[in-house]
Coordinates of N, CA and C in Angstrom, one line a residue:
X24 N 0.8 -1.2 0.0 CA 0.0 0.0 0.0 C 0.9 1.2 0.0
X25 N 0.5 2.0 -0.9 CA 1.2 3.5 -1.0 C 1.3 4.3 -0.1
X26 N 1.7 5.1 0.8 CA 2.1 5.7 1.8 C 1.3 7.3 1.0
X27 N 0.6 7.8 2.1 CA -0.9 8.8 2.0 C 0.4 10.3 1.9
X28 N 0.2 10.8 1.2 CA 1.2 12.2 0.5 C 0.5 13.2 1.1
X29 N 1.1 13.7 1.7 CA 0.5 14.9 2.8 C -0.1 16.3 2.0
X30 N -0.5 16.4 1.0 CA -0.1 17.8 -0.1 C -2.0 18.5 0.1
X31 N -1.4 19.8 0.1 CA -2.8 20.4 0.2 C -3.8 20.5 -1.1
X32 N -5.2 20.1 -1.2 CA -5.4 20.8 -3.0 C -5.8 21.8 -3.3
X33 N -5.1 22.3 -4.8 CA -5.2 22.8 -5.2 C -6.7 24.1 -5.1
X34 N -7.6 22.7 -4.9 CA -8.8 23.7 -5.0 C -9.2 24.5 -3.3
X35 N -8.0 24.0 -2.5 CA -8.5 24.9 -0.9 C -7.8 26.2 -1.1
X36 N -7.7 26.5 -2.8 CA -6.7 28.0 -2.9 C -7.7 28.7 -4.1
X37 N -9.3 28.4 -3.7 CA -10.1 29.2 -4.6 C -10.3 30.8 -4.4
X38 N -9.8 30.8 -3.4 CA -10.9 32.4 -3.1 C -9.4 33.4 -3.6
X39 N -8.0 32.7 -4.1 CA -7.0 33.7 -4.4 C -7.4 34.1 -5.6
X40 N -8.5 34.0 -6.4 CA -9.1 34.3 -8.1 C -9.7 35.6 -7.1
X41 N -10.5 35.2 -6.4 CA -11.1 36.2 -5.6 C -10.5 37.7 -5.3
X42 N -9.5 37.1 -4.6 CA -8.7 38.2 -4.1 C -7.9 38.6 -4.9
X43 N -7.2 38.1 -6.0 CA -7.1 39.2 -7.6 C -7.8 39.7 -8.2
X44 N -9.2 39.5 -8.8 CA -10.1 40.1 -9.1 C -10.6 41.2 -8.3
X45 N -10.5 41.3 -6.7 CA -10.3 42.4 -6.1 C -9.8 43.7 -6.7
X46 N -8.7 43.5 -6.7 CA -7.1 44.1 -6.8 C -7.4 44.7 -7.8
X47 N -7.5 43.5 -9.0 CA -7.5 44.0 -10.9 C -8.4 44.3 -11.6
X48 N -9.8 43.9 -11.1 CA -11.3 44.6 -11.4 C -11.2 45.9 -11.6
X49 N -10.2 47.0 -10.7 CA -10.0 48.3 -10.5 C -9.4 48.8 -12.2
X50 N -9.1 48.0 -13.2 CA -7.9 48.6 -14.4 C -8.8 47.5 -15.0
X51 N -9.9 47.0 -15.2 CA -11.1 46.5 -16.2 C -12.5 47.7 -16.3
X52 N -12.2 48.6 -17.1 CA -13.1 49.2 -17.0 C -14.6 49.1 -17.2
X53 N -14.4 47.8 -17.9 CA -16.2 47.3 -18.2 C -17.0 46.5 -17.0
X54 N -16.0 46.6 -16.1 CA -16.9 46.0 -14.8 C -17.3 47.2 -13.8
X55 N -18.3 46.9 -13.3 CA -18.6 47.7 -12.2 C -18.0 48.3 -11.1
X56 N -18.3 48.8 -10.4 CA -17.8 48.9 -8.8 C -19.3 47.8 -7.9
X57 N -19.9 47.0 -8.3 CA -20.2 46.1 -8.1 C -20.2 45.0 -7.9
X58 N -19.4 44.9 -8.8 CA -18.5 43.8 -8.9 C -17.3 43.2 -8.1
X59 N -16.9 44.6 -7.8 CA -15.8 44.7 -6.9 C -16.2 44.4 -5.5
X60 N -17.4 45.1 -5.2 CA -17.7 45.0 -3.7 C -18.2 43.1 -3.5
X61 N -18.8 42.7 -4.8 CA -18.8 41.2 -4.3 C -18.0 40.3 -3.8
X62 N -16.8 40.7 -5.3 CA -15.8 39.9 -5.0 C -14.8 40.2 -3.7
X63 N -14.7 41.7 -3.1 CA -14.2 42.2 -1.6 C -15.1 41.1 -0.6
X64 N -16.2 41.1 -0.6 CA -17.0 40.2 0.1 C -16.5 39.0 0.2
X65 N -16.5 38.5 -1.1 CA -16.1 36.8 -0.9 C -14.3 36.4 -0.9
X66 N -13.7 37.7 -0.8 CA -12.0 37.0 -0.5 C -12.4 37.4 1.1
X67 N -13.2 38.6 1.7 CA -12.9 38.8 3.1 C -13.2 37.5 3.7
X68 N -14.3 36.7 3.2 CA -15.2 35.6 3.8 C -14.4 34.2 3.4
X69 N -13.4 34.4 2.4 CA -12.7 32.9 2.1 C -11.5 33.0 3.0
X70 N -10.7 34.5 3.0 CA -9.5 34.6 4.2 C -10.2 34.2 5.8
X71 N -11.0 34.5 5.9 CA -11.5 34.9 7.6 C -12.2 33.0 7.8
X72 N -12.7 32.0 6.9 CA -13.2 30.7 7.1 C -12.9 30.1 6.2
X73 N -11.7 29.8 5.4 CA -12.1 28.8 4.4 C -10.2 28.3 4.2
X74 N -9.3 29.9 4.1 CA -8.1 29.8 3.7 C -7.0 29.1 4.5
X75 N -6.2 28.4 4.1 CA -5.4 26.8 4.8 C -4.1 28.1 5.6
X76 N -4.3 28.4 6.7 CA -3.5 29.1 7.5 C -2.5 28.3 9.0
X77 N -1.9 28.3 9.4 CA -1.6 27.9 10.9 C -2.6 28.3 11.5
X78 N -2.8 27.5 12.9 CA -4.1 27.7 14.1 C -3.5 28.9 14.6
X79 N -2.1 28.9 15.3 CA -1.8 30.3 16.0 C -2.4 30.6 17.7
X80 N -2.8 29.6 18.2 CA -3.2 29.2 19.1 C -2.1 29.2 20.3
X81 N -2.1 29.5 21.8 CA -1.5 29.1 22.6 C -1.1 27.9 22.9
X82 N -0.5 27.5 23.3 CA -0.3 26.1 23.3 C -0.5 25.8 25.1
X83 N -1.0 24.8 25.4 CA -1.0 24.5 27.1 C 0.4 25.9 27.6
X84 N 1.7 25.1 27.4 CA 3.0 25.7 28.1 C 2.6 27.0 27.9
X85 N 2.2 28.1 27.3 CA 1.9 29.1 27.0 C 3.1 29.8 26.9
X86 N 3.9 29.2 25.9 CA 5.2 29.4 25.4 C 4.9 29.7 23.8
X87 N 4.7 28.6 23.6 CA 4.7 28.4 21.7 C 3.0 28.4 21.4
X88 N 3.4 28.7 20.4 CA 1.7 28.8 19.5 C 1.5 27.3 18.4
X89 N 0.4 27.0 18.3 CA 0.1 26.1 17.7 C 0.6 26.0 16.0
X90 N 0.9 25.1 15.2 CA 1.3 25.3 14.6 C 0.2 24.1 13.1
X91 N -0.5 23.6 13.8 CA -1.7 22.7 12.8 C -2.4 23.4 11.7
X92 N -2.9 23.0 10.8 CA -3.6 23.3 10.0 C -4.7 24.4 10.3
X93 N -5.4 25.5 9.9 CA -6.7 25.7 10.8 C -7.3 26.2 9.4
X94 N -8.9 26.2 9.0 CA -9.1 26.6 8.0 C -9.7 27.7 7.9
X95 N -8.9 29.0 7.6 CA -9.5 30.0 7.6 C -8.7 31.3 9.1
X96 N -9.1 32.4 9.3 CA -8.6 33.1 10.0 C -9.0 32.9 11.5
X97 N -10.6 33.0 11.4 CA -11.1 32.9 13.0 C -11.0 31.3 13.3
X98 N -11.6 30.5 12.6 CA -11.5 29.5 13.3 C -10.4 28.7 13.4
X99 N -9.9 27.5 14.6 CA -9.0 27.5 15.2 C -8.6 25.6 14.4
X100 N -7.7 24.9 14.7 CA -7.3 23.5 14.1 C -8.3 22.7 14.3
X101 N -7.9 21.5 14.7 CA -8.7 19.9 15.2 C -9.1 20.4 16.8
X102 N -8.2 20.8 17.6 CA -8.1 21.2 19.0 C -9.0 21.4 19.4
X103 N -10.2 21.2 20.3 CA -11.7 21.6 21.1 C -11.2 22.5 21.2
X104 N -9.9 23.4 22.3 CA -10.0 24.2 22.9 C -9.2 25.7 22.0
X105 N -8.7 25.1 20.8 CA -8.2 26.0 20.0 C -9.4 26.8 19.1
X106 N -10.8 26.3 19.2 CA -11.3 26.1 18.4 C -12.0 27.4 18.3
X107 N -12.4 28.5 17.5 CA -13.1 30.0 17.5 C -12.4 30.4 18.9
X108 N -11.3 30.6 19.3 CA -10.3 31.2 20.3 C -10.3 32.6 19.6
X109 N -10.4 32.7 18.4 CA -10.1 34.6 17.8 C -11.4 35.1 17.7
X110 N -12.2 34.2 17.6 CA -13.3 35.2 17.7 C -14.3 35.5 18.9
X111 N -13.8 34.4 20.2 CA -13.8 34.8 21.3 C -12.9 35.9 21.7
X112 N -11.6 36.1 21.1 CA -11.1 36.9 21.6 C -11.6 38.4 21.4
X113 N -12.2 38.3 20.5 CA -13.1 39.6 19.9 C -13.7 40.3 20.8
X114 N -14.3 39.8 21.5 CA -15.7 40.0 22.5 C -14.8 40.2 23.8
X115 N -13.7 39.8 24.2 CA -13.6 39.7 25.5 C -12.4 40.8 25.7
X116 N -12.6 41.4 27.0 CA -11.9 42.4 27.2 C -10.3 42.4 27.1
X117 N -9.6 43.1 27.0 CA -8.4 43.3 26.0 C -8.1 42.1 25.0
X118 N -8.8 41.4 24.6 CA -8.3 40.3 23.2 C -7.9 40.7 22.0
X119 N -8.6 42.2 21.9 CA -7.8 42.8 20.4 C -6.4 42.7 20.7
X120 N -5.8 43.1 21.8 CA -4.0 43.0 21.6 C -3.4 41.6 21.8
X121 N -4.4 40.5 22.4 CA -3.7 39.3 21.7 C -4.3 39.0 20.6
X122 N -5.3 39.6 19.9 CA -5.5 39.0 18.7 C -4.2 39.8 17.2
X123 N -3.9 41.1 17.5 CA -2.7 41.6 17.2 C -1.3 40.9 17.5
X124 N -1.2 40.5 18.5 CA 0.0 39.5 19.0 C 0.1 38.3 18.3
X125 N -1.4 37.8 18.3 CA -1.2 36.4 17.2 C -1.4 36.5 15.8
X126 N -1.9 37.5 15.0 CA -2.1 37.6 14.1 C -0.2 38.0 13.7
X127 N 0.4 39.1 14.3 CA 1.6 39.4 13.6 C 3.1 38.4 14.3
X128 N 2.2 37.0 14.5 CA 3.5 36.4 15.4 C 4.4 35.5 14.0
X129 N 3.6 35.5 12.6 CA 4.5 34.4 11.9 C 3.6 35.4 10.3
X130 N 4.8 35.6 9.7 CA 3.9 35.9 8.2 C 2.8 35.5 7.4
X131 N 2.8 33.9 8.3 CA 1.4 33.3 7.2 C 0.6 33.4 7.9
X132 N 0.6 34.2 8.8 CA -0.9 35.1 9.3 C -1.4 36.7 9.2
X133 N 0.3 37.0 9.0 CA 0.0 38.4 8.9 C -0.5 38.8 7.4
X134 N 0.2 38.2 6.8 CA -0.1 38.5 5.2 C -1.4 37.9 5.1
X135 N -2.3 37.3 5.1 CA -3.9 36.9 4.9 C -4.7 38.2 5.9
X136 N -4.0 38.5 6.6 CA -4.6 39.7 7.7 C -5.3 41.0 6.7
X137 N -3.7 41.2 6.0 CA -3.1 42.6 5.3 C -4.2 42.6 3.9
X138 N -4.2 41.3 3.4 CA -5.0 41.2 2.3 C -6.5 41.3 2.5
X139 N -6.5 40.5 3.6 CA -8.5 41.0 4.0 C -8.4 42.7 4.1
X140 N -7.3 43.5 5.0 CA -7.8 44.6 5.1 C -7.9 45.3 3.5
X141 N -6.9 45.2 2.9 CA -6.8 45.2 1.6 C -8.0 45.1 1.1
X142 N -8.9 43.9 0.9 CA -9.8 44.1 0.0 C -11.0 44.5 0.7
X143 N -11.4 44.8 2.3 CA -12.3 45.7 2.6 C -12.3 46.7 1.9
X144 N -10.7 47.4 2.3 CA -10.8 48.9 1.8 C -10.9 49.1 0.5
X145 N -10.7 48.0 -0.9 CA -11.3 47.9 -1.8 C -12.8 47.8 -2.3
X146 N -13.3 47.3 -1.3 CA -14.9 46.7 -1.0 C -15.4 48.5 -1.0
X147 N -14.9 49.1 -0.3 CA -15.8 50.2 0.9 C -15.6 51.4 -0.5
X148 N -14.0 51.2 -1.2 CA -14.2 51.8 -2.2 C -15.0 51.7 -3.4
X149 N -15.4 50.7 -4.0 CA -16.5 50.5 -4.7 C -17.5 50.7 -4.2
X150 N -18.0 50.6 -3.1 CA -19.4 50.8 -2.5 C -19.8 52.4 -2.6
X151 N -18.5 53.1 -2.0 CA -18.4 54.3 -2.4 C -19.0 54.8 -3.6
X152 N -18.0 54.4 -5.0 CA -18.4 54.8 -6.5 C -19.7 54.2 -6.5
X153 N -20.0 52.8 -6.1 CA -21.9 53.0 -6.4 C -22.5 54.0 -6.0
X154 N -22.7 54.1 -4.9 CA -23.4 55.2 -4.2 C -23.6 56.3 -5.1
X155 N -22.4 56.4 -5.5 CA -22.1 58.3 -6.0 C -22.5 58.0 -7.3
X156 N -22.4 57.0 -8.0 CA -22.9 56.9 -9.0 C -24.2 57.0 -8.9
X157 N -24.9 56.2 -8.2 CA -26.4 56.1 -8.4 C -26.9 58.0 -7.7
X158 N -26.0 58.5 -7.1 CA -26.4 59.7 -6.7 C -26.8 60.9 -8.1
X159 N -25.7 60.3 -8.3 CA -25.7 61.5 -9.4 C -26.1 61.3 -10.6
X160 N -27.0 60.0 -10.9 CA -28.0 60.2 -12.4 C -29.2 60.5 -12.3

C-alpha cells in the first residue's frame, strides 16, 4: 500500500481568483464597482473561514503557539480548545492585543490579515463609487 502524501489541493486556494479580481477589477473598466464589492466580500469571507493558515493558538505551556492546519482566520485546528479562540477573543476584554499578537507572530498570518484589510478597503471603495454613482444620475 502507498504511503498517503501529505499535499494540500489545489482547490483549498479558490478564493485567491477572488482576491485578484479584487485588486485588478479596478484597471477593467467594463466591470462595475459592483462587482468589486462582491468579490471584496467573498475574499474577506474565504480569508476569515475557508483559507489553509496555521491555528496560531497558545499552546497549554503558553510558550509556543500552535502550529496545525486551521481553515481559515477565526477558526481555530482539530483542538476543542483552539477552536473559535479569535473570535472569542473579539468580545472579551483586552483580546484585540492578543488577537494583534497572534495575528503578527509568523507571516502566514499576517499576510492573509493585510489582504483581507486590503480588500475591505477595496470593497468600501466601490461601494463608495456605487453610491455616488447612483447619486448623481
Amino acid at each position: 500500500m502507498a504511503a498517503k502524501k501529505n499535499q494540500k489541493s489545489p482547490l483549498s486556494y479558490w478564493g485567491v481568483i477572488a482576491i485578484i479580481f479584487t485588486f485588478f477589477g479596478w484597471f477593467i473598466p467594463t466591470l462595475g464597482p459592483m462587482w468589486i464589492m462582491i468579490a471584496a466580500a467573498v475574499s474577506v469571507l474565504y480569508i476569515c473561514f475557508q483559507m489553509p493558515l496555521p491555528c496560531g493558538a497558545w499552546n497549554r505551556d503558553g510558550k509556543t503557539r500552535c502550529r496545525n492546519n486551521a481553515s481559515g482566520f477565526l477558526p481555530g485546528c482539530h483542538l476543542e480548545q483552539h477552536r473559535w479562540q479569535t473570535a472569542k477573543l473579539m468580545v472579551a476584554s483586552g483580546g484585540w492585543a492578543e488577537i494583534r499578537e497572534k495575528t503578527m507572530s509568523s507571516w502566514k498570518r499576517m499576510l492573509p490579515a493585510i489582504v483581507a484589510a486590503a480588500t475591505i478597503v477595496s470593497g468600501l471603495a466601490g461601494a463608495a463609487q456605487f453610491v455616488f454613482a447612483v447619486l448623481t444620475t
